[in-house]
Amino acid sequence: MKLKHKVSIIAAATVMGLSFGTISKAQGVTVWDGVYTKAQAERGQKLYQDHCSACHGTQMQGIEEAPTLKQGAFVYNWDSLGVDILFQRIRDTMPLDDPKGVSRKMKADILAYIMSQNNFPAGTKELPYQNSQLKRITWHALKPEE
Ligand code: HEC
């Protein structure tokens, strides 16, 4: 009777282990999987310099009230969230002095450049500008272990 009990606990633990495995797989794509292209980040670099650098700095280092957009606190602010959340933040509020002055598509290019500056690798597909697609990509400050 006691032994049987133990066996069923082990069985339950195994099933739980398996389903956790499935959950982490279902999380899917992260910013470490190459979710923008190099050409897109290059377009984004030009757009960033035109529309964002006056406040955030030519090296994204931050100036006064405008925070840095690379590394440090910035990269952790968005940790474990869908990329659509950061995109929507930029859509709604940036550039602070003219949020409507930069198109959705241009903002996706700028976000690709921000990703490149945070050492997320480039890939073969461009970063989309639709929230329905962006929310399938998770922002991870640190590269998940394989
Ligand atoms: C007129 C100045 C100004 C311009 C231009 C500007 N920003 Fe900002 N940005 C700020 C300030 C100030 C903050 C912090 C206060 C706030 O969030 O409103 C900020 C905050 C942010 C944040 C949040 C940072 C964090 O730590 O989470 C992001 C992302 C961002 N800006 C992106 C951009 C992008 C991309 C552009 C260009 C399309 C841009 N900003 C242009 C002033 C500016």
XYZ file of C-alpha atoms and ligand atoms in Angstrom:
189
model
C 0.000 0.000 0.000
C 2.754 2.446 0.983
C 4.839 1.515 -2.034
C 1.896 1.946 -4.346
C 1.363 5.415 -2.945
C 4.991 6.331 -3.685
C 4.713 5.048 -7.228
C 1.665 7.168 -7.910
C 3.447 10.257 -6.580
C 6.330 9.590 -8.935
C 3.898 9.066 -11.794
C 2.164 12.340 -11.012
C 5.515 14.152 -10.860
C 6.450 12.732 -14.244
C 3.207 13.873 -15.805
C 3.734 17.330 -14.318
C 7.281 17.415 -15.651
C 6.024 16.531 -19.105
C 3.352 19.177 -19.111
C 5.828 21.832 -17.923
C 8.019 20.816 -20.826
C 5.092 21.402 -23.167
C 4.340 24.792 -21.641
C 7.872 26.085 -22.126
C 7.829 24.904 -25.743
C 4.459 26.545 -26.341
C 5.955 29.899 -25.252
C 7.505 29.841 -28.683
C 9.597 32.540 -30.233
C 11.735 34.972 -28.227
C 13.832 37.978 -29.222
C 16.812 35.606 -29.220
C 15.483 33.707 -32.242
C 16.336 36.252 -34.948
C 13.050 38.177 -35.256
C 14.236 41.109 -37.421
C 16.635 41.497 -40.353
C 19.925 43.343 -40.546
C 18.601 45.512 -43.413
C 15.565 46.442 -41.300
C 17.766 47.468 -38.351
C 19.823 49.621 -40.744
C 16.668 51.406 -41.899
C 15.704 51.728 -38.243
C 19.052 53.273 -37.367
C 18.447 56.148 -39.788
C 14.876 56.612 -38.524
C 16.041 56.490 -34.920
C 18.606 59.220 -35.583
C 15.911 61.384 -37.231
C 13.095 60.871 -34.706
C 14.466 59.633 -31.378
C 18.122 60.546 -30.905
C 17.483 64.196 -29.967
C 16.114 62.967 -26.627
C 17.519 59.435 -26.188
C 21.000 60.259 -27.529
C 22.811 59.266 -30.728
C 24.169 56.152 -28.942
C 20.862 55.447 -27.089
C 22.706 56.437 -23.942
C 19.805 58.575 -22.672
C 19.790 62.318 -21.980
C 18.293 63.834 -18.838
C 14.628 62.687 -18.566
C 14.870 60.385 -21.584
C 16.232 57.002 -20.470
C 18.771 54.824 -22.240
C 17.218 52.332 -24.696
C 19.912 49.747 -24.410
C 21.017 47.346 -21.743
C 20.576 47.906 -18.023
C 17.176 48.827 -16.622
C 15.658 49.250 -20.080
C 16.175 45.681 -21.213
C 14.729 44.381 -17.907
C 11.697 46.713 -17.965
C 10.168 44.608 -20.742
C 11.384 41.208 -19.551
C 9.054 38.248 -20.176
C 6.469 40.440 -21.915
C 5.192 40.173 -25.446
C 7.004 42.532 -27.813
C 3.583 44.033 -28.663
C 3.601 45.716 -25.202
C 6.809 47.644 -25.878
C 5.684 48.348 -29.446
C 2.371 49.747 -28.235
C 4.186 51.920 -25.693
C 6.252 53.415 -28.540
C 3.151 53.662 -30.742
C 1.161 55.582 -28.148
C 3.801 57.835 -26.582
C 6.927 58.208 -28.765
C 8.364 60.482 -30.065
C 7.167 62.237 -26.921
C 6.657 65.501 -28.808
C 4.844 63.916 -31.799
C 3.677 60.287 -31.329
C 1.633 60.348 -34.535
C 4.516 61.715 -36.613
C 6.165 58.326 -37.160
C 4.286 55.479 -38.875
C 3.682 52.010 -37.449
C 5.994 50.474 -40.042
C 8.779 52.935 -39.286
C 8.417 52.190 -35.584
C 8.854 48.460 -36.271
C 12.116 49.321 -38.079
C 13.217 51.469 -35.128
C 12.375 48.640 -32.723
C 14.487 46.305 -34.881
C 17.380 48.747 -34.448
C 16.767 48.878 -30.676
C 16.890 45.064 -30.632
C 20.202 45.076 -32.505
C 21.604 47.506 -29.920
C 20.562 45.106 -27.164
C 22.511 42.265 -28.784
C 19.480 40.284 -29.915
C 20.539 38.513 -33.119
C 19.217 39.344 -36.603
C 17.473 36.674 -38.650
C 15.863 36.227 -42.050
C 12.348 37.587 -41.375
C 11.488 41.224 -40.722
C 9.939 42.259 -37.425
C 6.198 42.645 -38.120
C 4.259 45.774 -37.200
C 0.951 44.075 -36.326
C 0.332 43.545 -32.596
C -1.306 40.179 -33.329
C 2.068 38.953 -34.602
C 4.282 40.887 -32.208
C 2.564 39.380 -29.188
C 3.810 35.946 -30.228
C 7.386 37.107 -29.654
C 8.585 37.289 -26.032
C 11.163 39.826 -24.874
C 13.776 38.138 -22.664
C 16.541 40.288 -21.200
C 18.757 37.238 -20.900
C 19.167 34.498 -23.446
C 17.053 31.520 -22.296
C 19.070 28.374 -21.603
C 18.816 25.796 -24.373
C 11.059 64.866 -27.099
C 11.901 63.870 -26.469
C 11.732 62.419 -26.876
C 11.721 61.893 -28.149
C 11.898 62.640 -29.466
C 11.588 60.458 -27.991
N 11.499 60.121 -26.681
Fe 11.259 58.254 -25.889
N 11.180 59.024 -24.006
C 11.325 60.367 -23.686
C 11.179 60.541 -22.243
C 11.318 61.854 -21.495
C 10.916 59.263 -21.706
C 10.655 58.905 -20.225
C 9.353 59.493 -19.755
C 8.183 58.876 -20.438
O 8.152 57.662 -20.506
O 7.306 59.593 -20.922
C 10.924 58.322 -22.839
C 10.724 56.965 -22.728
C 10.827 56.071 -23.775
C 10.710 54.638 -23.655
C 10.513 53.834 -22.363
C 11.889 53.469 -21.861
C 11.977 52.439 -20.765
O 12.929 52.514 -19.964
O 11.184 51.529 -20.706
C 10.881 54.119 -24.906
C 10.864 52.656 -25.295
C 11.088 55.217 -25.811
N 11.048 56.394 -25.094
C 11.308 55.086 -27.172
C 11.420 56.153 -28.059
C 11.541 55.988 -29.482
C 11.592 54.667 -30.211
C 11.583 57.247 -30.018
C 11.621 57.628 -31.482
C 10.535 57.104 -32.298
C 11.519 58.183 -28.914
N 11.416 57.481 -27.730
C 11.567 59.561 -29.041
C 11.580 61.385 -24.570
C 11.588 61.287 -25.955
